[in-house]
Coordinates of C-alpha atoms in Angstrom, one line a residue:
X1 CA 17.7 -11.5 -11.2
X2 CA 18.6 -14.3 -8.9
X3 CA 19.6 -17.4 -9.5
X4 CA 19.0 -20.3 -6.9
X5 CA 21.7 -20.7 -4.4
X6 CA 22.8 -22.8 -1.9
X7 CA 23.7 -20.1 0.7
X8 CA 23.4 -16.3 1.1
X9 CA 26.6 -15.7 0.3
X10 CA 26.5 -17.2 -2.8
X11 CA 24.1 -14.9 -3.7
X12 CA 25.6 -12.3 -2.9
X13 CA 28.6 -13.2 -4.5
X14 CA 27.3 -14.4 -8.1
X15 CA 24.4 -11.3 -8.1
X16 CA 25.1 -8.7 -11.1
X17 CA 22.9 -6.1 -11.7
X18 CA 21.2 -5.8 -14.9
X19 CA 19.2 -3.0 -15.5
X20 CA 19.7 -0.9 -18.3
X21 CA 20.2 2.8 -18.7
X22 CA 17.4 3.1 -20.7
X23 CA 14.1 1.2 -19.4
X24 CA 10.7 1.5 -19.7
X25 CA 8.7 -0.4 -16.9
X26 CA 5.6 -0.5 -19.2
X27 CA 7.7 -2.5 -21.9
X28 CA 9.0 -4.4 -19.7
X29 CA 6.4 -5.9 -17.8
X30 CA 3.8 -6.0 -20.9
X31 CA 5.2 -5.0 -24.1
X32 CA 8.1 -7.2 -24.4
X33 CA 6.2 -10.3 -22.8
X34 CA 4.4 -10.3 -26.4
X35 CA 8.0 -9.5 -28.6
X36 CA 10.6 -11.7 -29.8
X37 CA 9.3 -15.2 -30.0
X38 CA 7.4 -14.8 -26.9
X39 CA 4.4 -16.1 -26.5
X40 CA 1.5 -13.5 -25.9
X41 CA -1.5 -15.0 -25.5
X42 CA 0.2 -16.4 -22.2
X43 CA -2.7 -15.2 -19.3
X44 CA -1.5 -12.2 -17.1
X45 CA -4.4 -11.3 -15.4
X46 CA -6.9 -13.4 -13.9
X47 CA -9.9 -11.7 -12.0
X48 CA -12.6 -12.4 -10.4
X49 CA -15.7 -10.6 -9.8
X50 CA -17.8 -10.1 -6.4
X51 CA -20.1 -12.5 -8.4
X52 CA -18.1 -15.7 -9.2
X53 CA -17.3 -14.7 -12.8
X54 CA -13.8 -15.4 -13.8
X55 CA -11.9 -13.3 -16.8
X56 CA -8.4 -14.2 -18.0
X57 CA -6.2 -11.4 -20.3
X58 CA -3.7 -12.0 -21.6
X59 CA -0.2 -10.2 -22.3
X60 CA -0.8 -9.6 -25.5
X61 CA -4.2 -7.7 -24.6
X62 CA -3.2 -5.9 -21.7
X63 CA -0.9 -4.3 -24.2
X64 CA -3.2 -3.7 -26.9
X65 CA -5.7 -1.9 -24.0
X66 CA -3.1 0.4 -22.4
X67 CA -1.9 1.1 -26.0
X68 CA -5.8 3.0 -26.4
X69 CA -5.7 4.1 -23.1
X70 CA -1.7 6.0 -23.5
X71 CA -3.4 7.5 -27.1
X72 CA -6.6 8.8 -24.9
X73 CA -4.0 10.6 -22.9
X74 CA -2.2 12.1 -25.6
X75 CA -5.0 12.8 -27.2
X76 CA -6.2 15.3 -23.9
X77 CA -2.6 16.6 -24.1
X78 CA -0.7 15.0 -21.8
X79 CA 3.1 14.8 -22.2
X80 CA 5.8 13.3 -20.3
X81 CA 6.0 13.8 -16.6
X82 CA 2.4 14.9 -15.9
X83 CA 0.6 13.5 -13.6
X84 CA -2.5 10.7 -13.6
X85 CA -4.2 9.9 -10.6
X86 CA -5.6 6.4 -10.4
X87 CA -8.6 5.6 -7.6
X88 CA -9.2 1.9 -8.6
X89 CA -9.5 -1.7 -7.0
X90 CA -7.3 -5.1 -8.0
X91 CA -8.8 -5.8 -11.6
X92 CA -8.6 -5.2 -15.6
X93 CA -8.8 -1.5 -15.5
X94 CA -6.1 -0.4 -12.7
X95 CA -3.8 -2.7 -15.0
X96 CA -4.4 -1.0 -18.2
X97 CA -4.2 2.7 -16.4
X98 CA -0.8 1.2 -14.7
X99 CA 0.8 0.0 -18.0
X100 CA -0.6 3.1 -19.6
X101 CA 1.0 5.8 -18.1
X102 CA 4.4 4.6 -17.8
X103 CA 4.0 3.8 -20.6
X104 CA 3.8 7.1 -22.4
X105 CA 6.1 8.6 -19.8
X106 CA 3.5 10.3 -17.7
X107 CA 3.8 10.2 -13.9
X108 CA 1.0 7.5 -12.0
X109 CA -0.4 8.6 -8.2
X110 CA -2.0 5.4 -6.7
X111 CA -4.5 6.5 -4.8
X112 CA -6.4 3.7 -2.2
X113 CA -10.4 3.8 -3.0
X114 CA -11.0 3.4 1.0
X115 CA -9.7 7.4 1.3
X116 CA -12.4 9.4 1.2
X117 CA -12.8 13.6 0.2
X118 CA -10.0 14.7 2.5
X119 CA -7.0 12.7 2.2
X120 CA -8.0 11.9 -1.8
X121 CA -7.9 15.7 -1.9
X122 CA -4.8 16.3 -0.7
X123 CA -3.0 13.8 -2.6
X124 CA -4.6 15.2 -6.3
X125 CA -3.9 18.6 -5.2
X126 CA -0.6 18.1 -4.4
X127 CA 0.6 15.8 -7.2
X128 CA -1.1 18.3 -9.4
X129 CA -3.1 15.2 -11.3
X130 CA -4.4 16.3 -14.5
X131 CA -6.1 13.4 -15.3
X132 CA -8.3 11.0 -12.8
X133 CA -8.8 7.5 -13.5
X134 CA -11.4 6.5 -10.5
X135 CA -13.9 3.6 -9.6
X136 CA -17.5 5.2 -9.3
X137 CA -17.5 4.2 -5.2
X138 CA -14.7 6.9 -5.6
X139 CA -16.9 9.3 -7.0
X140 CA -19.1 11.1 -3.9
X141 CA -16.0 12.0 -2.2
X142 CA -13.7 13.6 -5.3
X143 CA -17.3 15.5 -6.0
X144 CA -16.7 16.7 -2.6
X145 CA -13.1 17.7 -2.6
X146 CA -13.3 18.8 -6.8
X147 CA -13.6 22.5 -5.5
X148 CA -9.7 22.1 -4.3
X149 CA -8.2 20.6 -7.9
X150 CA -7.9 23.7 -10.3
X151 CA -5.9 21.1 -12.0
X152 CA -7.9 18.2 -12.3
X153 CA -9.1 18.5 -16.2
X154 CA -10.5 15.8 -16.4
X155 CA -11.8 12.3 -14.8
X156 CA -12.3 9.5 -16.3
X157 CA -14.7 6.9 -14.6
X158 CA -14.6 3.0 -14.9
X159 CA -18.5 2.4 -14.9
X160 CA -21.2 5.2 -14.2
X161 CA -19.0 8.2 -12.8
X162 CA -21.8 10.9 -12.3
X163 CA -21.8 14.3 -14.2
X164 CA -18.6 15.6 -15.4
X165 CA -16.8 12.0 -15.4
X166 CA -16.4 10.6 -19.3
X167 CA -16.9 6.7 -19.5
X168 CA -13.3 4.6 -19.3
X169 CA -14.3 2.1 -21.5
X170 CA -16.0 4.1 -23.9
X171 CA -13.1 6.3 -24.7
X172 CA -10.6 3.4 -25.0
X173 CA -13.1 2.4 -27.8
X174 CA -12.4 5.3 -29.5
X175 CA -8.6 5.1 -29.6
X176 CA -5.7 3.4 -31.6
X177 CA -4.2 0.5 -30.3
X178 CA -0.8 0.8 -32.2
X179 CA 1.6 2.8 -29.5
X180 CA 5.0 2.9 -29.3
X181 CA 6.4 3.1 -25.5
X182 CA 8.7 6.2 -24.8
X183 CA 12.2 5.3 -24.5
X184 CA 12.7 6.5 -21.3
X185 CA 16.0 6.9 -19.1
X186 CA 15.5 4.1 -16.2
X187 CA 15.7 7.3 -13.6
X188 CA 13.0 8.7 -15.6
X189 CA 9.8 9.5 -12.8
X190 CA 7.1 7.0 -13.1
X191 CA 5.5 7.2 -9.7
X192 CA 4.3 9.7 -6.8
X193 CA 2.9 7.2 -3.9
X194 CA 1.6 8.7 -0.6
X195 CA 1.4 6.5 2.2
X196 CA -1.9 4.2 2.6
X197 CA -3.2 5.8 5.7
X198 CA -5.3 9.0 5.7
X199 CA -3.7 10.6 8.2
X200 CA -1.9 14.2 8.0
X201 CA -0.6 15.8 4.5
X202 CA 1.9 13.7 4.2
X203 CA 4.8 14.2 1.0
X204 CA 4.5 12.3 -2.2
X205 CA 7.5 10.0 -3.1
X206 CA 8.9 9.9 -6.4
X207 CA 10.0 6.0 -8.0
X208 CA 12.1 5.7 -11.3
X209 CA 11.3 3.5 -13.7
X210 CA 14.0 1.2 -12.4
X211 CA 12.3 1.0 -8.9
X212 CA 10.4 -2.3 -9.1
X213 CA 14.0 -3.9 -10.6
X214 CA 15.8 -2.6 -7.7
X215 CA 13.5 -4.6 -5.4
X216 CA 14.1 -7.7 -7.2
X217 CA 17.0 -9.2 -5.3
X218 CA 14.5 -8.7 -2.0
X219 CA 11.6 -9.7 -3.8
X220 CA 12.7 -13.2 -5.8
X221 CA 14.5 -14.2 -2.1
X222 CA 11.7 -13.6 0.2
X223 CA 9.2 -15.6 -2.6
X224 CA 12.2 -18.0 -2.8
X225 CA 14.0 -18.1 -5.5
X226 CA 11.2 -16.3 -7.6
X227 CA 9.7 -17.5 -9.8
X228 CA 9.4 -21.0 -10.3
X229 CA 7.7 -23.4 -12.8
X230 CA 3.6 -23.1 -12.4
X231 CA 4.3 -19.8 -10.5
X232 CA 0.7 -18.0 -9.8
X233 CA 0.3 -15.0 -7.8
X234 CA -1.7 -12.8 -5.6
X235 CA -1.6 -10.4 -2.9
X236 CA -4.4 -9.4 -0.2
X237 CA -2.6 -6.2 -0.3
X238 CA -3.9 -2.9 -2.2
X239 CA -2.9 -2.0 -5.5
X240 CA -3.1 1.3 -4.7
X241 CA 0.1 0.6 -2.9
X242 CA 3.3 0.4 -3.4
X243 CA 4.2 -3.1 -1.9
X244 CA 1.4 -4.8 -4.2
X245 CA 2.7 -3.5 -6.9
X246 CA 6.4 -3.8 -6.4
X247 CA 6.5 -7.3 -4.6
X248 CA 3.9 -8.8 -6.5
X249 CA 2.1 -7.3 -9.3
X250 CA 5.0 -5.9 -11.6
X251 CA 7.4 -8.5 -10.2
X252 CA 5.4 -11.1 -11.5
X253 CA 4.7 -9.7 -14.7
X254 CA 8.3 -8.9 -15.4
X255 CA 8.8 -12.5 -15.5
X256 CA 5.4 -13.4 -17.6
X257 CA 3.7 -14.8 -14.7
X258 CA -0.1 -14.4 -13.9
X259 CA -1.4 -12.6 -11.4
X260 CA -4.8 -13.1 -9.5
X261 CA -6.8 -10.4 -8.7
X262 CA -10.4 -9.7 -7.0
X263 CA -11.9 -6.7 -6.0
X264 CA -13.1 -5.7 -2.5
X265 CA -11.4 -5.8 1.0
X266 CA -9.6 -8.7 2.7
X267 CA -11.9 -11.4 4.0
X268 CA -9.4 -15.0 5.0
X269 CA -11.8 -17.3 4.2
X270 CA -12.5 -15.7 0.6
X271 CA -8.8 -15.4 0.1
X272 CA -8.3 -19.1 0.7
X273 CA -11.5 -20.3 -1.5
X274 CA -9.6 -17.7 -4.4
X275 CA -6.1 -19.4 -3.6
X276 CA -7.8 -22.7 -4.1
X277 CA -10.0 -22.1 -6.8
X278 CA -7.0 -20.3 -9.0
X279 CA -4.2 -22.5 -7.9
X280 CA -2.1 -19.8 -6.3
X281 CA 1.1 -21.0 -5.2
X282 CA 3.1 -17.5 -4.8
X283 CA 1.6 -14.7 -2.5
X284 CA 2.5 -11.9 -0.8
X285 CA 0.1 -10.7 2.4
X286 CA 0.8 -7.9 4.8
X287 CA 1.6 -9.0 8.1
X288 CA -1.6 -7.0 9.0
X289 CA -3.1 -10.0 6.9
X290 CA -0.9 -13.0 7.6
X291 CA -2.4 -13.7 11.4
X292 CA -6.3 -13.8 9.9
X293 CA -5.4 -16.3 7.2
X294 CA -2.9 -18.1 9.0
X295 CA -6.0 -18.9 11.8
X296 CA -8.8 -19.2 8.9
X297 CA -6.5 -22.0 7.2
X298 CA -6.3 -23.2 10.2
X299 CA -10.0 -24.6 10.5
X300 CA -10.6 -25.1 6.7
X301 CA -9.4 -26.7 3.6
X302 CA -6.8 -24.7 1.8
X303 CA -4.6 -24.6 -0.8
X304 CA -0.9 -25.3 0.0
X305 CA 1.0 -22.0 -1.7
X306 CA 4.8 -22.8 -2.7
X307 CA 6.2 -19.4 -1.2
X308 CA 4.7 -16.7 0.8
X309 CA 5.8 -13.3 1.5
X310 CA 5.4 -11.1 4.1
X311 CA 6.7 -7.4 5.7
X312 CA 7.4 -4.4 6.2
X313 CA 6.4 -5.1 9.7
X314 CA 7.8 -7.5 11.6
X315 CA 6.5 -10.4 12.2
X316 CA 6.8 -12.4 15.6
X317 CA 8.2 -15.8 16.0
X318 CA 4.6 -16.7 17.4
X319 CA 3.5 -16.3 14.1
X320 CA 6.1 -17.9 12.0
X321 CA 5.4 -21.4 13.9
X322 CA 1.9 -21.0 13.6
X323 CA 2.5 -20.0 9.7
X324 CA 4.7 -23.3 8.9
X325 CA 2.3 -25.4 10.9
X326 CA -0.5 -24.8 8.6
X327 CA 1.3 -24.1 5.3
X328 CA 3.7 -26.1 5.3
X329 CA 6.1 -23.4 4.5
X330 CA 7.6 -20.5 5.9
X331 CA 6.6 -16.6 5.8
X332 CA 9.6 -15.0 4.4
X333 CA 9.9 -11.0 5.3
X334 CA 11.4 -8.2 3.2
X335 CA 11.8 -5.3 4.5
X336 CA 12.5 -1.3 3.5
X337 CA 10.2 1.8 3.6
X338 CA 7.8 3.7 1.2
X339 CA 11.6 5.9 0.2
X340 CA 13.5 2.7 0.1
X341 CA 11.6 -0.1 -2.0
X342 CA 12.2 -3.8 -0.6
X343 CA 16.1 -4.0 0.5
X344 CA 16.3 -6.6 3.3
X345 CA 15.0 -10.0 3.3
X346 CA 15.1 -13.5 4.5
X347 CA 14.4 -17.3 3.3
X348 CA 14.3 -20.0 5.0
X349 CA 16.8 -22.1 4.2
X350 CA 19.1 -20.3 2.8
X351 CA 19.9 -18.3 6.1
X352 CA 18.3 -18.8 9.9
X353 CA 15.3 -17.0 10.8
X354 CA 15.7 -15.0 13.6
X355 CA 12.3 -12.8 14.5
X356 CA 11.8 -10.2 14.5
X357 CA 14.5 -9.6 12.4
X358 CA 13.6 -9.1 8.7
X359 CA 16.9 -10.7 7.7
X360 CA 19.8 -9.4 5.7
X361 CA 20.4 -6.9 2.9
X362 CA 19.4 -8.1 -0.1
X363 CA 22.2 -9.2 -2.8
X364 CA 23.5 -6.8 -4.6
X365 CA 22.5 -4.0 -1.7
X366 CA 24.3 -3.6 1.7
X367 CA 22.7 -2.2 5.0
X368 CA 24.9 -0.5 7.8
X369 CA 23.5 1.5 10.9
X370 CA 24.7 5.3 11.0
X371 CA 25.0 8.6 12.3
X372 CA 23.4 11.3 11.4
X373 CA 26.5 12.8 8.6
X374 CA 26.1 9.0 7.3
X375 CA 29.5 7.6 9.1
X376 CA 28.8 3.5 9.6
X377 CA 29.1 2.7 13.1
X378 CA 30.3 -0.4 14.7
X379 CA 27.8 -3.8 14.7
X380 CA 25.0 -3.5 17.4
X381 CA 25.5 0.2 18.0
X382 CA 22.1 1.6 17.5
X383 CA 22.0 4.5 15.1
X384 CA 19.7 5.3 11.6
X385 CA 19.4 2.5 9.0
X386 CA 20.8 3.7 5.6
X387 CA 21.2 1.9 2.4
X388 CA 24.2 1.7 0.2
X389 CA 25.0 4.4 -2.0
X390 CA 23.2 4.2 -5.7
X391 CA 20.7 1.2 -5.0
X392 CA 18.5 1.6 -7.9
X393 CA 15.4 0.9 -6.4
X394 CA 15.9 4.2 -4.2
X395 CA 13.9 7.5 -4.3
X396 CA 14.4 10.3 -6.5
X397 CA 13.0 12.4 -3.6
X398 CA 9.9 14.0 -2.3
X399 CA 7.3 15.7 -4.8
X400 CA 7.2 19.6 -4.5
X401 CA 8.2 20.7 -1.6
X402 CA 7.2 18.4 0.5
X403 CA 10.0 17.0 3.4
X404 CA 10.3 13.2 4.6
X405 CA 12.0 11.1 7.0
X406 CA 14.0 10.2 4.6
X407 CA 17.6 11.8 3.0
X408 CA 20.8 11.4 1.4
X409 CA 23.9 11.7 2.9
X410 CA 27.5 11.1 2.0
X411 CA 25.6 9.2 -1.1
X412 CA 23.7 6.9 1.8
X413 CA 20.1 6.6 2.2
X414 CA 19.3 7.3 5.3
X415 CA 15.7 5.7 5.8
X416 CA 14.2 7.3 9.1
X417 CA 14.3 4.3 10.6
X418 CA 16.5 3.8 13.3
X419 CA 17.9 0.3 14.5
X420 CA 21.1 -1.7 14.0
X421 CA 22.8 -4.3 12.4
X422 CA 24.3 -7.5 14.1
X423 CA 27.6 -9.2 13.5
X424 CA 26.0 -11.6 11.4
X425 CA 24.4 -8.8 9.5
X426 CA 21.1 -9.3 10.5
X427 CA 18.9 -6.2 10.4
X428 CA 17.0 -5.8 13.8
X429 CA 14.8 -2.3 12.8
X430 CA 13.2 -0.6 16.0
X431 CA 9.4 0.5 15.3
X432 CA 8.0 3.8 13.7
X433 CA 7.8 6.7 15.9
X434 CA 4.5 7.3 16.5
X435 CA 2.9 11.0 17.0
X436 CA 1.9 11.4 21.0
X437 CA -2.1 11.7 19.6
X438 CA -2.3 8.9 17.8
X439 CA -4.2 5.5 17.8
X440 CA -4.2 2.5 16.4
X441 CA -7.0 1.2 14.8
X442 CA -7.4 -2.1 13.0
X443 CA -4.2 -1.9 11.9
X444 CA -4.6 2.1 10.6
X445 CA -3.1 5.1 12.4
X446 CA -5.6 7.7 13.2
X447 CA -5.3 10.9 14.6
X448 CA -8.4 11.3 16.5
X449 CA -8.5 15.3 15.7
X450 CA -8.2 14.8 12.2
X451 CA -11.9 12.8 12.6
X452 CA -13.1 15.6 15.0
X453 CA -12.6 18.1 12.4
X454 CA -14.1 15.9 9.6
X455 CA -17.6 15.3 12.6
X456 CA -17.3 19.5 12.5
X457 CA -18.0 20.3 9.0
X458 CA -21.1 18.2 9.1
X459 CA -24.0 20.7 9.0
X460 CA -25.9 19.2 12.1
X461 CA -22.9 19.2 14.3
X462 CA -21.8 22.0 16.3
X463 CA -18.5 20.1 17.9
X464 CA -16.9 16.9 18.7
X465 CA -14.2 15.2 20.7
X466 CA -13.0 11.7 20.1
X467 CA -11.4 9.2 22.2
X468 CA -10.3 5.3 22.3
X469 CA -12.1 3.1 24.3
X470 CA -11.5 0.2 24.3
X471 CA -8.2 -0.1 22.9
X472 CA -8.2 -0.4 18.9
X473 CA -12.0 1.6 19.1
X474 CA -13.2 5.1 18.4
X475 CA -16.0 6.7 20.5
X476 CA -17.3 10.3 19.6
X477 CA -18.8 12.6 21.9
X478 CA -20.7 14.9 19.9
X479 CA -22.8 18.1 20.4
X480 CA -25.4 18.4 17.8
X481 CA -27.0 21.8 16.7
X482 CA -30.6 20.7 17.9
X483 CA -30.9 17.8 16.3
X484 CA -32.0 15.1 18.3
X485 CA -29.3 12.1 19.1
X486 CA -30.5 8.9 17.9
X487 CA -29.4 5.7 16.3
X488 CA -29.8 7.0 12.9
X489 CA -28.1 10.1 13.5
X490 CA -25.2 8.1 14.8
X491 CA -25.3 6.1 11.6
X492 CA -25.3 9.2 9.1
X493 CA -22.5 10.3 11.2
X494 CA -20.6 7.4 10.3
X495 CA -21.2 7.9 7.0
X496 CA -20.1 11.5 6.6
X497 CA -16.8 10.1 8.4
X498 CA -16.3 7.1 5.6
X499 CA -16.8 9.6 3.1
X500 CA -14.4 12.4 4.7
X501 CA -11.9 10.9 6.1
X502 CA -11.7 6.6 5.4
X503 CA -13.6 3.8 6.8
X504 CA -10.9 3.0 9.7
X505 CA -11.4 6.2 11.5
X506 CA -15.3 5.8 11.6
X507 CA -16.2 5.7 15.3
X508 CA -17.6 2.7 16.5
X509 CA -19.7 4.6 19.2
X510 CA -21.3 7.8 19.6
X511 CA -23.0 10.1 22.8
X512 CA -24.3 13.1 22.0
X513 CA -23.9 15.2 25.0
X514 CA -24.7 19.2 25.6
X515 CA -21.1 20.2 25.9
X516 CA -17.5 19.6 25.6
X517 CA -14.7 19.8 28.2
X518 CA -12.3 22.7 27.4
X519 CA -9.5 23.9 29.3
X520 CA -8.6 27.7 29.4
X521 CA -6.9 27.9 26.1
X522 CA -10.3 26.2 24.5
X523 CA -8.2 22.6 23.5
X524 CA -10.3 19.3 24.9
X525 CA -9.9 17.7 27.9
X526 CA -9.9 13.9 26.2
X527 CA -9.4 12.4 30.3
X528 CA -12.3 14.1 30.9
X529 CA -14.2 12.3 28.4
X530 CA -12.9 9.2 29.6
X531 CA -13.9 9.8 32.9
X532 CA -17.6 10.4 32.2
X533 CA -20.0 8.5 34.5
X534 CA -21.7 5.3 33.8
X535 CA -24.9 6.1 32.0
X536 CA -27.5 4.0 33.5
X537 CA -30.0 5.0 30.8
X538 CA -27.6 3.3 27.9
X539 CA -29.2 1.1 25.7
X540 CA -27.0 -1.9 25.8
X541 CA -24.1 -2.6 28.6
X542 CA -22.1 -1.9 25.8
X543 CA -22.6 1.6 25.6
X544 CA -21.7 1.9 29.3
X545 CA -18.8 3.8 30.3
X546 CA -17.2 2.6 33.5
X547 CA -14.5 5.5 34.1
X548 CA -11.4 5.5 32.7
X549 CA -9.4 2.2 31.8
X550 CA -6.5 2.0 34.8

């Protein structure tokens, strides 16, 4: 939607919007890439297996694959707004469920494959997924959490999914390709994204069609003027997320450029040897992401990308010098949440970079810190950040009954997020609340009684407490129901964990002791735990606990 300028105001001032009232985001990003004199047999996929081998599909078959897949569904009696869960990595298959679903109007609920029985539970129980589209690593914990889904009818597996689970491939083989997309209004619900953490029961948020267009302006500023001849693009984050898919994956597709994809988590030296070996010049990496790479590029031949995109979370100034020293180009932010889409954004060049901030409002958009019955206050009064009435990339609102941070008032969108806006209109957001029993760990939020209850149902273990030490780590003091407390106890535990809960709240340590410390009203005394004594007969001066961190 934008056009290069030569200063942010420009921008703004030449910026139309151009979405129309009807809009299908399937035909758009696929469908009409292969219509009207365009070319497609253009590649729009690239991926790359854990083994080295390299597929490229193109438009015109990522159409002709989602059009067997959207007859599957229709076939198993899906209509219009029901919901598909998807449980897939980066790759061939997660593309063909995307452009599948929206494409026959039905609803799509991304769910990461790192979430094991618990949180994967919750999410298809409360979206009310009639269909499952899942990886078979997914399969062991939806087994375990199948008992909770009355109205999961079927699931659909891409590779050997166990009993119960009928083969992907085998029943696109079965279908029509010939499908003609549902006209759909461009308000019309197409997603139901949780966020990527595990933690709580948190509320499903509902994107229109028109979402990934309403981060656009954000989007094509903070990849610079996106996209540009010989464009290529990739993203270390998940798919399964809504800032993959909206600032890379769908963005890039919507303007017929390939995207590069490879299974399995983030590792910064494989992500350079990919950028290199694929010729990626446009990426967007987490800032969770953007320190490892920046410091693996550092000490190794790399490619030199033409753009890179960072955010939601700021990103220090640290950081920026340390990203332009090695790339040769700066990390541009864009910022908004989960409700939001992408709605603030810098570029160098075009405006000064002043970290934290994430920049300004994105053309077309404008950004004001309010009060709580949405009244603007003045610039660099702190108050909630709320978006401009009618942005289209905006929520329709929470699925069911569930209740966010997020709300509307006097039109605004008032984000949760409180901060302010400078005179220059620079957006300086303060950081998420946190919850008081919360930890951070590798970047994840885990509530350590969330992974006490998840060490509880484990057959072996009678109760558990769980505590950081040292900062970023989980120990878990366990008291087993006879069973004696060795090494591979402690690594079955870990297990159970990965498969309950997720892999970032499996505790790094464990001591099995006789008893917990309660207080009267039977909750754990954590400082108690922290206070323990040294144990002299630990194996390693690892395990060794000094007394509390002061």
């Amino acid at each position: 939607m934008l056009t290069a300028c030569r200063s942010y105001e420009e921008a703004c001032r030449t910026f139309r919007w151009k979405i129309p009232e009807r809009y299908n985001l399937a035909f758009d990003v696929c469908d009409r890439q292969t219509m009207a004199g365009a070319d497609g047999h253009r590649t729009a996929l690239i991926v790359e297996a854990p083994d080295g081998n390299v597929e490229r599909h193109t438009f015109h078959m990522l159409r002709l694959l989602s059009n067997r897949l959207a007859n599957a569904l229709a076939a198993f009696g899906l209509v219009p707004g029901d919901r598909v869960a998807m449980v897939l990595p980066a790759g061939l298959e997660a593309a063909v469920v995307l452009l599948a679903v929206t494409k026959m109007g039905a609803v799509l609920v991304p769910v990461p494959l790192s979430l094991g029985a618990e949180p994967l539970g919750w999410r298809l129980a409360d979206s009310g997924a009639r269909v499952a589209v899942i990886d078979p690593a997914a399969v062991p914990a939806l087994d375990r959490a199948r008992h909770r889904l009355p109205e999961l009818e079927r699931v659909l597996a891409a590779g050997e999914g166990g009993a119960g689970a009928l083969d992907l491939w085998s029943v696109l083989e079965k279908s029509s390709d010939a499908f003609t997309p549902l006209v759909t209004p461009a308000d019309h619900p197409a997603f139901i994204f949780y966020p990527e953490g595990a933690c709580g029961t948190p509320a499903g948020v509902i994107h229109a069609h028109r979402a990934m267009a309403g981060g656009l302006p954000a989007v094509e500023m903070s990849l610079t003027f996106f996209p540009q001849f010989g464009d290529i693009v990739w993203t270390s984050g998940d798919w399964m997320g809504a800032e993959a898919l909206f600032r890379a994956v769908l963005p890039a597709w919507h303007h017929g450029v390939p995207v590069v994809a490879r299974a399995g988590g983030f590792d910064p030296a494989m992500a350079l040897d990919l950028m290199s070996r694929h010729g990626v010049r446009t990426l967007y990496v987490p800032p969770r992401h953007l320190g490892p790479l920046t410091e693996a590029a550092a000490t190794r031949p790399h490619a030199m990308p033409r753009a890179i995109a960072t955010g939601p979370d700021p990103v220090d100034e640290a950081l920026h010098e340390r990203v332009i020293k090695v790339f040769g180009v700066h990390a541009n932010e864009a910022w908004g949440v989960l409700e939001s889409g992408a709605v603030a954004a810098n570029l160098a060049g075009l405006m000064e970079l002043r970290p934290p901030s994430p920049g300004r409002a994105a053309p077309g958009l404008s950004i004001e810190s309010v009060d709580e019955r949405g009244r603007p206050m003045r610039a660099g009064d702190r108050g909630l950040l709320a978006v401009s009435p009618n942005a289209p990339g905006s929520f329709l609102g929470y699925w069911g009954d569930g209740a966010g941070a997020a709300k509307r008032v006097n039109g605004w969108l008032l984000t949760g997020r409180s901060g302010f806006r400078d005179l220059d209109h620079y957006l300086w957001p303060d950081p998420p609340a946190m919850a008081d029993i919360t930890i951070l760990v590798n970047g994840g939020v885990v509530q350590p009684d969330e992974v006490e209850a998840a060490l509880a149902t484990h057959p072996d273990v009678a109760a558990a407490g769980v505590v950081e030490w040292p900062a970023g780590e989980l120990k878990a003091f366990v008291v087993s129901r006879g069973r004696a407390g060795d090494a591979a106890f402690a690594r079955e535990l870990q297990g159970w964990v990965s498969l309950m809960r997720s892999p970032v709240e499996v505790p790094a340590r464990f001591d099995f002791v006789a008893e917990l410390p309660l207080s009267m009203d039977g909750s754990l005394r954590r400082g108690d735990l922290l206070d323990r004594p040294i144990r002299l007969d630990a194996p390693s001066p690892d395990e060794r606990w000094p007394g509390k961190m002061r």
